[in-house]
Tab-separated table of C-alpha atoms and ligand atoms in Angstrom:
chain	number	residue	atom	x	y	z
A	1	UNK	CA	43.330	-18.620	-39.154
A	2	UNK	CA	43.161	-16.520	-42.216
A	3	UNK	CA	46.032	-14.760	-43.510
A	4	UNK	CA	48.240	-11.865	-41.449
A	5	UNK	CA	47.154	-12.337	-38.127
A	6	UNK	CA	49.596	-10.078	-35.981
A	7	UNK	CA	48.577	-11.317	-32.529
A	8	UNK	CA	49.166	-8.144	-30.889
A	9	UNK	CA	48.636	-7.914	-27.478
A	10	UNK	CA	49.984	-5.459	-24.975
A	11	UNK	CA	53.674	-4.505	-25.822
A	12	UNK	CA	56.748	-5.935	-23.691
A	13	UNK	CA	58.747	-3.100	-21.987
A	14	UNK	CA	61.209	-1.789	-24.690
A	15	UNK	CA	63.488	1.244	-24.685
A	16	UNK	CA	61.745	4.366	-26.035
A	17	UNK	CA	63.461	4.447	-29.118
A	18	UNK	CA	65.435	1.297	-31.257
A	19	UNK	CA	67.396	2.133	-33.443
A	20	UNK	CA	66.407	0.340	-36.286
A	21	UNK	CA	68.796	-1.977	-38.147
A	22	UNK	CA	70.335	-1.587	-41.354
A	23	UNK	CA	70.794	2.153	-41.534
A	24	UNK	CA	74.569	1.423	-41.758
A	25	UNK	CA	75.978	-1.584	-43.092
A	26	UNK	CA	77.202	-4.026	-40.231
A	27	UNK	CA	80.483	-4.557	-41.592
A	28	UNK	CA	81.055	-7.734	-39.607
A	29	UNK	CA	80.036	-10.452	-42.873
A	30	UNK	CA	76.110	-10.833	-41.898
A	31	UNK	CA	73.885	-10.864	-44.641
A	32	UNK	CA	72.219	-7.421	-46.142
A	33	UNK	CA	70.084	-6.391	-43.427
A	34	UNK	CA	66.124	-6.363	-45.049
A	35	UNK	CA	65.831	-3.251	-42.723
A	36	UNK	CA	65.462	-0.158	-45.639
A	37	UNK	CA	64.142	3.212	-44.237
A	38	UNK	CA	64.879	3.738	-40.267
A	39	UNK	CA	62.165	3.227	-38.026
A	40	UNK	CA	61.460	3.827	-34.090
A	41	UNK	CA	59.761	2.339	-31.936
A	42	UNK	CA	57.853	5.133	-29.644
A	43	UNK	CA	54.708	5.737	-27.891
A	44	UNK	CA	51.617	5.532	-30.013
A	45	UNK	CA	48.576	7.158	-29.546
A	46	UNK	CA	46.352	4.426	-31.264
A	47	UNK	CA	48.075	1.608	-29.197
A	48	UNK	CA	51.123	1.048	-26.658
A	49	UNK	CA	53.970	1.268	-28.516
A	50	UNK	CA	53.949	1.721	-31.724
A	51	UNK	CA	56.527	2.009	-35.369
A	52	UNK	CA	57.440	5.180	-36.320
A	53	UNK	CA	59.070	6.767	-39.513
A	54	UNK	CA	62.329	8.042	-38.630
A	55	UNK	CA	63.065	9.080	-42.060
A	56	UNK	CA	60.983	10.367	-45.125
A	57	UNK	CA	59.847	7.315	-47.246
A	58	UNK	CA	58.401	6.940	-50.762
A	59	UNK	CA	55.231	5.548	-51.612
A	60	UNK	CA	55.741	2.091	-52.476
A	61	UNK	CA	58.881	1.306	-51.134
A	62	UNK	CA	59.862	-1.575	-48.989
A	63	UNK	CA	60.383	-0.287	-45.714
A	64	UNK	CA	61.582	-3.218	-43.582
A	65	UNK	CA	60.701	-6.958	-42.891
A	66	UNK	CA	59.508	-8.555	-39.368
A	67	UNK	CA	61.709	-11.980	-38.919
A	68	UNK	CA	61.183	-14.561	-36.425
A	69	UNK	CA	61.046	-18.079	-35.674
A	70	UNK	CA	58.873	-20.524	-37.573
A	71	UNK	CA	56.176	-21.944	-36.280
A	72	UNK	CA	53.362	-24.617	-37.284
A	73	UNK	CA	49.363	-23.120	-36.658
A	74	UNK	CA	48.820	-25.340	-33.827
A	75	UNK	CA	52.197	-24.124	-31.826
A	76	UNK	CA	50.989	-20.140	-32.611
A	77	UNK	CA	47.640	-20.960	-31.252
A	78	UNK	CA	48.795	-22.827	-27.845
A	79	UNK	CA	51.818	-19.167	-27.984
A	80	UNK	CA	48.700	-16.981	-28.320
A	81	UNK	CA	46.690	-18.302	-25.382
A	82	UNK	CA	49.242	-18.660	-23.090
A	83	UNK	CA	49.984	-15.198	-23.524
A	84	UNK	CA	47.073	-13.786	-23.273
A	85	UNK	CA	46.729	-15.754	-19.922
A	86	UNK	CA	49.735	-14.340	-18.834
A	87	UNK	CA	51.580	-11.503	-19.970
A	88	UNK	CA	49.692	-10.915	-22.831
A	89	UNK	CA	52.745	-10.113	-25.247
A	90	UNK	CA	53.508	-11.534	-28.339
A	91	UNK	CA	53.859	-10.680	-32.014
A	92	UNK	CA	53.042	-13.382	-34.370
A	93	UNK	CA	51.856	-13.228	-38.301
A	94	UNK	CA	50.503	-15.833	-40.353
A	95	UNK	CA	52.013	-16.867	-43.302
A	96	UNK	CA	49.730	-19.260	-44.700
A	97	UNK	CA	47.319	-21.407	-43.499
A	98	UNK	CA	49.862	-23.718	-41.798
A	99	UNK	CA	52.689	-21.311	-40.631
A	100	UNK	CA	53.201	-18.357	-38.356
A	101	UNK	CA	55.965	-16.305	-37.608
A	102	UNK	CA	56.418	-15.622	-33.858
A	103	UNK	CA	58.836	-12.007	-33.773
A	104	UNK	CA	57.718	-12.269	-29.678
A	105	UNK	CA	62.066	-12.194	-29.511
A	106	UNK	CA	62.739	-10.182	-32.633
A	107	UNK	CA	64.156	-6.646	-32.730
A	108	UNK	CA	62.711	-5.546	-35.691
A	109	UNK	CA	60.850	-2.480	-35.238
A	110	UNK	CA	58.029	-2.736	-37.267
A	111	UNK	CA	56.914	-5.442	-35.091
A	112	UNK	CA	55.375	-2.647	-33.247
A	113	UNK	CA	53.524	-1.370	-36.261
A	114	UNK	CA	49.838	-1.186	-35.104
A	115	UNK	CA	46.823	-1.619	-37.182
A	116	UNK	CA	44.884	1.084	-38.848
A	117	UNK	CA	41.982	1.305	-40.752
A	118	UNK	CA	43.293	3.423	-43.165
A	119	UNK	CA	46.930	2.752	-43.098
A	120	UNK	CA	49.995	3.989	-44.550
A	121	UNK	CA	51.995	0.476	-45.107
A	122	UNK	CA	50.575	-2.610	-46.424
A	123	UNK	CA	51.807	-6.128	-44.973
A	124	UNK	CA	52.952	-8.398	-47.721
A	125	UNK	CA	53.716	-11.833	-47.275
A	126	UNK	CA	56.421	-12.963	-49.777
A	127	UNK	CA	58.106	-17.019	-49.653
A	128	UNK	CA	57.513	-16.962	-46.076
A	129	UNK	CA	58.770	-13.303	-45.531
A	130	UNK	CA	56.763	-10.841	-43.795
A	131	UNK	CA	57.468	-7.756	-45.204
A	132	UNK	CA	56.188	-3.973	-45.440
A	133	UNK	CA	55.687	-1.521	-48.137
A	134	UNK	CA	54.979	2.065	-48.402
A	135	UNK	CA	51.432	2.970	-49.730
A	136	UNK	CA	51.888	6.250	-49.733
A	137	UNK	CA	55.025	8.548	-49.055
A	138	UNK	CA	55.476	8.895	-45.367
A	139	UNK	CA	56.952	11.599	-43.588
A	140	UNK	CA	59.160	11.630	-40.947
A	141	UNK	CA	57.534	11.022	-37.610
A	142	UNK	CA	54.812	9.240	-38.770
A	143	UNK	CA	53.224	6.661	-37.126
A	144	UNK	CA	53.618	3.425	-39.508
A	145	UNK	CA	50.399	1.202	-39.159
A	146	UNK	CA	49.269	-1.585	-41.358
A	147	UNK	CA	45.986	-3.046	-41.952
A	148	UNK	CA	46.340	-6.777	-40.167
A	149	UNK	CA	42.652	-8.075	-40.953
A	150	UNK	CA	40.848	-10.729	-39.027
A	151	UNK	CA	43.053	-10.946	-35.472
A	152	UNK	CA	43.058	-13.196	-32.465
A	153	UNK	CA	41.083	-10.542	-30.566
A	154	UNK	CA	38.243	-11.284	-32.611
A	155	UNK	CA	36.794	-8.404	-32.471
A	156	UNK	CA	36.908	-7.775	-28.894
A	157	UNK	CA	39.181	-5.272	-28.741
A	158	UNK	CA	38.499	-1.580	-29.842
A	159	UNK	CA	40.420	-0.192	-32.739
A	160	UNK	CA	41.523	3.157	-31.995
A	161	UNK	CA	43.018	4.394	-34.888
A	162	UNK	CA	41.025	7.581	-35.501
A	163	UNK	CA	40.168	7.324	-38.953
A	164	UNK	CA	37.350	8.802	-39.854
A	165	UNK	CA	36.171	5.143	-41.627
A	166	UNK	CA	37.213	3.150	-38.580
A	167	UNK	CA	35.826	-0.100	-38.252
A	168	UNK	CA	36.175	0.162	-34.632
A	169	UNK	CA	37.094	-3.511	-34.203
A	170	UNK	CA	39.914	-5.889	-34.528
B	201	ZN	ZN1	40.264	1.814	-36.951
């Protein structure tokens, strides 16, 4: 598996809107949330649910981090086809070439970010921390995609991001 591999299938069931981490502090002693700019998760027009900006960001700013559980290549592969064989949910993102993260159970938002052609964020992978910048500034309400590269779907399923240079495959 190359890099980034978001193995986005179809989207569990999730409330319309999560409010995303970190826009207070917790105040009960956990650690500085990596959560930076608010983000919703919402209906998206390019793919089930998707990340949304729920405040103005600026280009080049880290927006927020997806977190999850560590897993070796071989465990993300047997995660990946067992859900597609059944409910056909699950996040994951590939770290290196021998590690995954599976945020299937996280609640960060941008776990919903879909892929774009010509996105807005770019997916950064930094000592084993999957994070997200701005590459542009975003307004608020704005669908936050990424570009996630070679997927699981290999190229079976239709990219419908409505860029004008769509590849048209993921
Ligand atoms: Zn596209």
């Amino acid at each position: 598996m190359p890099t980034l591999r978001p193995l986005v299938v179809p989207q569990p069931s999730v409330p319309d809107s999560i409010p995303a981490a970190g826009a207070k502090p917790a105040g009960n002693g956990r650690v500085a949330d990596p959560q930076k700019f608010r983000v919703e998760v919402a209906p998206s027009r390019i793919d089930g649910q998707g990340a949304f900006a729920a405040e103005p960001i600026p280009a080049r700013r880290k927006i927020g981090e997806i977190r999850g559980e560590f897993i070796d290549m071989a465990t993300a592969r047997a995660r990946a086809r067992e859900a597609e064989q059944s409910t056909g949910r699950i996040f994951m993102v590939a770290i290196s070439d021998k590690r995954a993260v599976d945020a299937t159970h996280s609640s960060d938002p941008l776990r919903f970010a879909n892929h774009a052609c010509e996105p807005n964020m770019v997916l950064k992978v930094q000592q084993g921390r999957v994070a997200f910048y701005a590459l542009r500034d975003i307004e608020a309400g704005e669908e936050l995609t990424a570009r996630y590269g070679e997927t699981h779907h290999a190229g079976r399923l239709q990219c419908r991001c409505g860029s004008p240079r769509c590849v048209g495959r993921l």
